[in-house]
Amino acid sequence: MSGSRTAWTALHDAAQEGDVRRVALLVEERKEDVWTKDISGWLPIHVAARHGGPDVVRFFVLYANGHPKDGDMANAQINDGSTPLHLAARKGDVASLEVLVGEGRADPWIKDEDGLLPIHTAATFGHPEAVRFFLRYNASHPERGDMLNERDNDGDTPLSWAVKRGHVECVRLLLLAGADVTIANEAGYTRVHLGYLAWSDDMLSLLTRELTLKDKYDVDEADHLGHGSFGYVTTAIQMVTGVKFARKTTRPSSRDDRIFREIKVMEKLRHRNVVALVDHFVVQKEGRTSLTLILELCHENLSHWLRNHPFEKRRDEDVRRMLVGLSTGLSYIHEQRIIHRDLHTSNVLVKRLNGEEIVKITDFGLSVEVNTGETSHTDRVGCQLYRAPEVRVDDERRRLRYDYKVDVYAEGLLFYELLADFKFTERVQRLKWAIGSFFVPNFGSDFPEEVKLIKQMLSEKPENRPSSKEVAEKAKEWEERATAERKRLEKNLNEMHAKFEALQKKLKDRSKSLQEEMQEVTVVGMKKIAQKIEELEQNITQLSSYIDKF
């Protein structure tokens, strides 16, 4: 990366005018420096994003992609912290936003010096389609956080800015996407207060109306994903973004403690390996309560994955990534002082994203929040096969108090299922043996550490089990070691391949040389034969002439 001088250059001018041909000429032939900033810290790509349009933006993105060591141009910040995304959002240039994020891998989570995300900027300047673009990104990447309700340095959300500036359509989109109208800024104003200050009937109507499931989602009852004692799961498409989610609906019940427990717990959790809660709707009728949860959509649960991926078809790399994801997710849950209490293969989902399979823990209906590491919980809950010994006792009076270690026990069985070599049809019997005295690792000699850890996780006494954090650290250590070994083998293979190609070239060159030598020998031999024939012809001519004289 150059950019040692500060100046507004001819390249800035060309970028501002949107003149792609001139930009290409300046960069490729005249070698203008794409990293030169003006006095406010603007690179040519910033000017292109603010004024030039998607074609010029794409030129700089492709240039940056071709010169990755020069720096991260798509996320470069000017003096006030704005990125090219902020500037394109200010203009409402959705095409440039798509280029920056899709081709340039620009990060919509970078804030400027006022704590504003690009979605704040789009809402502030009243660009509905730009707002929709960021809402779609937010819905597709729930593990990164809730951009929709993110607050700037003054406590304002994108909705706050849209309300203050009177941008009704932006407000409508944000509300349909699930923006929280109750969040107050640093001055103590909620969105409704700001709506009153805006003196807009349309705005007040939007802010005070309670939106229903059908207002926000297109529900497909026929797209059935699963069912159980809790209720059923179908899909729902968020109308404002077009993103598909899972819709979990509980059966009406007079007991609502489990229902609201799941909402309360899931609202606290935001992690790559935990299924994200996007929205929820509570319906109370005739003293009975039912709940609809809108959740991040995954492709299958771990039980289905195990059935579809018998041991001989599992890639070591994929399994180790799953072990890391599962253990990291559980460790995070425990850090939030939550015991899951129902961890098993149906409550671990698998999401495929960019060619990677990501495990995500779900279903917090039986989970419980605790204030200390040890609790007085004695409820006999969770899937029977995965219950820890201290929960498994029939007599409640003899049932021990339990803590986070009940989840570690269940996690040990999940580790066993992922690593051990047995048929899916043998699974239940193998798990029964694993929790008894007939534990058969079935790992072979390649996994001594894994066998040792799983045995510790399945210890009869909770105090002998490792913590979820220790398990996560071990799983990460295994993955890093396996990755290093894989890279070493790949390096050796590449070196062998290079040596083979060099030898192959050497043999090819030698073969060509021999062919040339043979050709040369053949040519020389033919010349000698031709000379002999010529001499013979001369002799015959002379002899014939001599005979004619007689």
XYZ file of N, CA and C in Angstrom, residues 14-132:
357
model
N -11.928 11.403 -11.561
C -12.516 10.389 -12.441
C -13.509 9.515 -11.680
N -13.178 9.189 -10.424
C -14.078 8.377 -9.597
C -15.367 9.134 -9.304
N -15.246 10.445 -9.058
C -16.420 11.268 -8.768
C -17.338 11.357 -9.980
N -16.747 11.410 -11.159
C -17.529 11.517 -12.393
C -18.104 10.176 -12.835
N -17.648 9.084 -12.213
C -18.126 7.755 -12.601
C -17.567 7.299 -13.927
N -16.412 7.849 -14.313
C -15.795 7.548 -15.607
C -14.869 6.336 -15.457
N -15.408 5.146 -15.717
C -14.642 3.912 -15.516
C -13.449 3.837 -16.460
N -13.629 4.244 -17.716
C -12.532 4.166 -18.694
C -11.369 5.053 -18.270
N -11.697 6.239 -17.799
C -10.637 7.153 -17.363
C -9.952 6.629 -16.107
N -10.737 6.075 -15.188
C -10.165 5.487 -13.974
C -9.198 4.369 -14.342
N -9.620 3.488 -15.256
C -8.770 2.375 -15.680
C -7.489 2.883 -16.333
N -7.603 3.928 -17.156
C -6.431 4.504 -17.817
C -5.452 5.058 -16.793
N -5.973 5.788 -15.815
C -5.116 6.399 -14.797
C -4.409 5.347 -13.946
N -5.119 4.280 -13.606
C -4.540 3.260 -12.726
C -3.619 2.322 -13.486
N -4.074 1.830 -14.630
C -3.344 0.776 -15.332
C -2.208 1.298 -16.204
N -2.378 2.482 -16.790
C -1.341 2.985 -17.691
C -0.504 4.094 -17.049
N -1.154 4.984 -16.336
C -0.407 6.089 -15.730
C 0.013 5.805 -14.290
N -0.391 4.626 -13.795
C 0.040 4.146 -12.469
C -0.317 5.113 -11.337
N -1.516 5.716 -11.424
C -1.999 6.556 -10.326
C -2.205 5.689 -9.081
N -1.908 6.234 -7.922
C -1.978 5.484 -6.669
C -3.411 5.466 -6.131
N -4.000 4.268 -6.047
C -5.376 4.134 -5.564
C -5.476 4.376 -4.062
N -4.334 4.430 -3.375
C -4.332 4.599 -1.919
C -4.040 6.036 -1.478
N -4.002 6.969 -2.411
C -3.788 8.369 -2.041
C -5.070 8.960 -1.449
N -4.965 9.558 -0.256
C -6.115 10.147 0.431
C -6.113 11.659 0.256
N -7.312 12.249 0.294
C -7.360 13.706 0.328
C -7.258 14.164 1.787
N -7.430 15.437 2.036
C -7.224 15.983 3.375
C -8.226 15.427 4.399
N -9.380 14.935 3.915
C -10.393 14.359 4.813
C -10.296 12.841 4.913
N -9.263 12.290 4.296
C -9.049 10.849 4.374
C -9.787 10.045 3.321
N -10.313 10.728 2.292
C -11.069 10.041 1.248
C -10.129 9.403 0.234
N -10.266 8.097 0.047
C -9.623 7.399 -1.058
C -10.526 7.525 -2.286
N -10.006 7.232 -3.469
C -10.875 7.250 -4.656
C -12.104 6.347 -4.524
N -11.981 5.200 -3.818
C -13.145 4.308 -3.670
C -14.240 4.967 -2.836
N -13.865 5.808 -1.860
C -14.871 6.537 -1.083
C -15.635 7.509 -1.983
N -14.902 8.189 -2.843
C -15.530 9.130 -3.776
C -16.459 8.379 -4.724
N -16.003 7.214 -5.189
C -16.821 6.395 -6.088
C -18.109 5.951 -5.405
N -18.010 5.549 -4.136
C -19.191 5.085 -3.401
C -20.183 6.220 -3.162
N -19.675 7.418 -2.934
C -20.545 8.570 -2.640
C -21.117 9.189 -3.904
N -20.342 9.184 -4.994
C -20.769 9.918 -6.188
C -20.732 9.103 -7.478
N -19.779 8.197 -7.611
C -19.475 7.611 -8.916
C -20.389 6.511 -9.397
N -20.899 5.687 -8.498
C -21.781 4.601 -8.909
C -21.114 3.238 -8.900
N -21.911 2.184 -9.123
C -21.451 0.802 -8.943
C -20.326 0.363 -9.870
N -20.300 0.864 -11.106
C -19.262 0.416 -12.042
C -17.872 0.855 -11.587
N -17.759 2.092 -11.135
C -16.462 2.582 -10.652
C -16.110 1.902 -9.334
N -17.111 1.715 -8.477
C -16.873 1.005 -7.215
C -16.342 -0.391 -7.507
N -16.960 -1.072 -8.488
C -16.520 -2.430 -8.832
C -15.073 -2.429 -9.320
N -14.666 -1.412 -10.066
C -13.277 -1.357 -10.534
C -12.320 -1.382 -9.347
N -12.589 -0.547 -8.354
C -11.685 -0.483 -7.193
C -11.756 -1.765 -6.357
N -12.942 -2.351 -6.258
C -13.090 -3.610 -5.516
C -12.274 -4.716 -6.182
N -12.393 -4.830 -7.501
C -11.643 -5.862 -8.224
C -10.142 -5.609 -8.142
N -9.762 -4.335 -8.190
C -8.339 -4.008 -8.048
C -7.841 -4.439 -6.673
N -8.621 -4.126 -5.640
C -8.226 -4.494 -4.272
C -8.170 -6.006 -4.101
N -9.125 -6.721 -4.715
C -9.120 -8.180 -4.632
C -7.884 -8.775 -5.290
N -7.401 -8.090 -6.326
C -6.204 -8.567 -7.014
C -4.911 -8.175 -6.323
N -4.992 -7.292 -5.328
C -3.813 -6.849 -4.575
C -4.117 -6.919 -3.072
N -4.414 -8.123 -2.561
C -4.863 -8.252 -1.161
C -3.845 -7.797 -0.126
N -2.579 -7.851 -0.458
C -1.552 -7.464 0.512
C -1.467 -5.952 0.702
N -2.067 -5.194 -0.223
C -2.004 -3.729 -0.124
C -2.878 -3.181 1.002
N -3.961 -3.887 1.332
C -4.844 -3.407 2.392
C -6.299 -3.708 2.095
N -7.157 -3.447 3.077
C -8.587 -3.735 2.978
C -9.319 -2.479 2.519
N -9.349 -2.257 1.220
C -9.909 -1.031 0.668
C -11.414 -0.925 0.896
N -12.139 -2.045 0.801
C -13.600 -2.011 0.926
C -14.052 -1.572 2.314
N -13.183 -1.740 3.320
C -13.527 -1.349 4.691
C -12.705 -0.163 5.194
N -11.996 0.498 4.287
C -11.173 1.646 4.683
C -12.066 2.775 5.203
N -11.595 3.465 6.248
C -12.385 4.522 6.880
C -11.760 5.896 6.637
N -12.617 6.885 6.376
C -12.147 8.258 6.243
C -11.988 8.843 7.644
N -11.664 10.128 7.738
C -11.344 10.726 9.044
C -12.479 10.638 10.062
N -13.730 10.656 9.602
C -14.853 10.568 10.550
C -15.306 9.127 10.779
N -14.544 8.173 10.249
C -14.845 6.763 10.473
C -15.754 6.125 9.450
N -16.253 6.907 8.504
C -17.152 6.350 7.491
C -16.404 5.420 6.545
N -17.071 4.337 6.156
C -16.537 3.400 5.173
C -17.237 3.642 3.839
N -16.797 3.001 2.760
C -17.543 3.109 1.501
C -19.013 2.721 1.649
N -19.321 1.780 2.559
C -20.719 1.397 2.778
C -21.537 2.554 3.341
N -20.970 3.289 4.301
C -21.674 4.461 4.840
C -21.994 5.456 3.722
N -21.032 5.673 2.846
C -21.183 6.693 1.811
C -22.176 6.266 0.742
N -22.159 4.975 0.371
C -23.144 4.474 -0.589
C -24.540 4.473 0.035
N -24.622 4.175 1.347
C -25.911 4.190 2.052
C -26.466 5.608 2.125
N -25.587 6.584 2.298
C -26.006 7.997 2.356
C -26.671 8.411 1.044
N -26.167 7.843 -0.047
C -26.707 8.147 -1.372
C -27.910 7.261 -1.708
N -28.027 6.133 -1.000
C -29.085 5.168 -1.315
C -28.759 4.333 -2.528
N -27.467 4.151 -2.786
C -27.005 3.427 -3.969
C -26.918 1.931 -3.652
N -28.031 1.220 -3.850
C -28.099 -0.204 -3.505
C -27.157 -1.030 -4.374
N -27.026 -0.670 -5.644
C -26.141 -1.425 -6.536
C -24.701 -1.389 -6.031
N -24.258 -0.229 -5.551
C -22.903 -0.132 -4.995
C -22.791 -0.913 -3.688
N -23.851 -0.901 -2.880
C -23.853 -1.688 -1.643
C -23.677 -3.168 -1.957
N -24.375 -3.636 -2.992
C -24.285 -5.047 -3.379
C -22.880 -5.402 -3.844
N -22.251 -4.502 -4.586
C -20.880 -4.748 -5.045
C -19.920 -4.788 -3.861
N -20.051 -3.829 -2.958
C -19.132 -3.729 -1.817
C -19.228 -4.946 -0.903
N -20.450 -5.372 -0.603
C -20.628 -6.512 0.303
C -20.415 -7.833 -0.421
N -21.013 -7.963 -1.601
C -20.948 -9.230 -2.323
C -19.593 -9.546 -2.910
N -18.956 -8.555 -3.546
C -17.671 -8.791 -4.209
C -16.489 -8.302 -3.382
N -16.708 -7.258 -2.591
C -15.603 -6.690 -1.816
C -15.539 -7.153 -0.377
N -16.543 -7.952 0.044
C -16.596 -8.457 1.425
C -16.543 -7.313 2.444
N -17.193 -6.198 2.113
C -17.273 -5.069 3.048
C -18.118 -5.467 4.255
N -17.770 -4.931 5.413
C -18.414 -5.311 6.671
C -19.447 -4.261 7.092
N -20.745 -4.601 7.077
C -21.785 -3.637 7.480
C -21.810 -3.348 8.972
N -20.929 -4.003 9.742
C -20.919 -3.807 11.191
C -19.867 -2.795 11.649
N -19.154 -2.177 10.728
C -18.172 -1.157 11.111
C -18.895 0.168 11.370
N -18.616 0.776 12.530
C -19.253 2.034 12.907
C -18.347 3.220 12.611
N -18.966 4.391 12.396
C -18.173 5.609 12.258
C -17.923 6.192 13.656
N -17.341 7.379 13.731
C -16.957 7.941 15.026
C -18.159 8.295 15.909
N -19.343 8.401 15.322
C -20.560 8.674 16.092
C -21.300 7.392 16.474
N -20.692 6.257 16.153
C -21.323 4.976 16.479
C -22.391 4.557 15.495
N -22.412 5.181 14.332
C -23.424 4.871 13.323
C -22.971 3.726 12.429
N -23.854 2.756 12.228
C -23.661 1.726 11.222
C -24.191 2.254 9.890
N -23.837 1.629 8.770
C -24.413 2.050 7.487
C -25.942 2.021 7.466
N -26.564 1.087 8.220
C -28.033 1.051 8.238
C -28.600 2.294 8.921
N -27.897 2.833 9.928
C -28.307 4.108 10.534
C -28.297 5.209 9.470
N -27.238 5.221 8.673
C -27.092 6.253 7.642
C -28.211 6.160 6.618
N -28.513 4.931 6.171
C -29.586 4.742 5.191
C -30.923 5.209 5.751
N -31.183 4.914 7.038
C -32.440 5.328 7.667
C -32.490 6.839 7.865
N -31.351 7.432 8.222
C -31.278 8.876 8.458
C -31.594 9.669 7.197
N -31.073 9.188 6.059
C -31.248 9.933 4.809
C -32.442 9.436 3.997
N -33.213 8.518 4.572
C -34.491 8.142 3.976
C -34.406 7.337 2.704
N -33.602 6.293 2.699
C -33.476 5.434 1.520
C -34.021 4.038 1.839
N -35.301 3.786 1.570
C -35.934 2.516 1.948
C -35.245 1.280 1.380
N -34.848 1.324 0.108
C -34.247 0.127 -0.482
C -32.867 -0.158 0.103
N -32.152 0.884 0.482
C -30.868 0.676 1.163
C -31.108 0.086 2.548
N -32.151 0.583 3.234
C -32.526 0.007 4.533
C -32.883 -1.462 4.359
N -33.652 -1.772 3.331
C -34.052 -3.154 3.062
C -32.828 -4.036 2.804
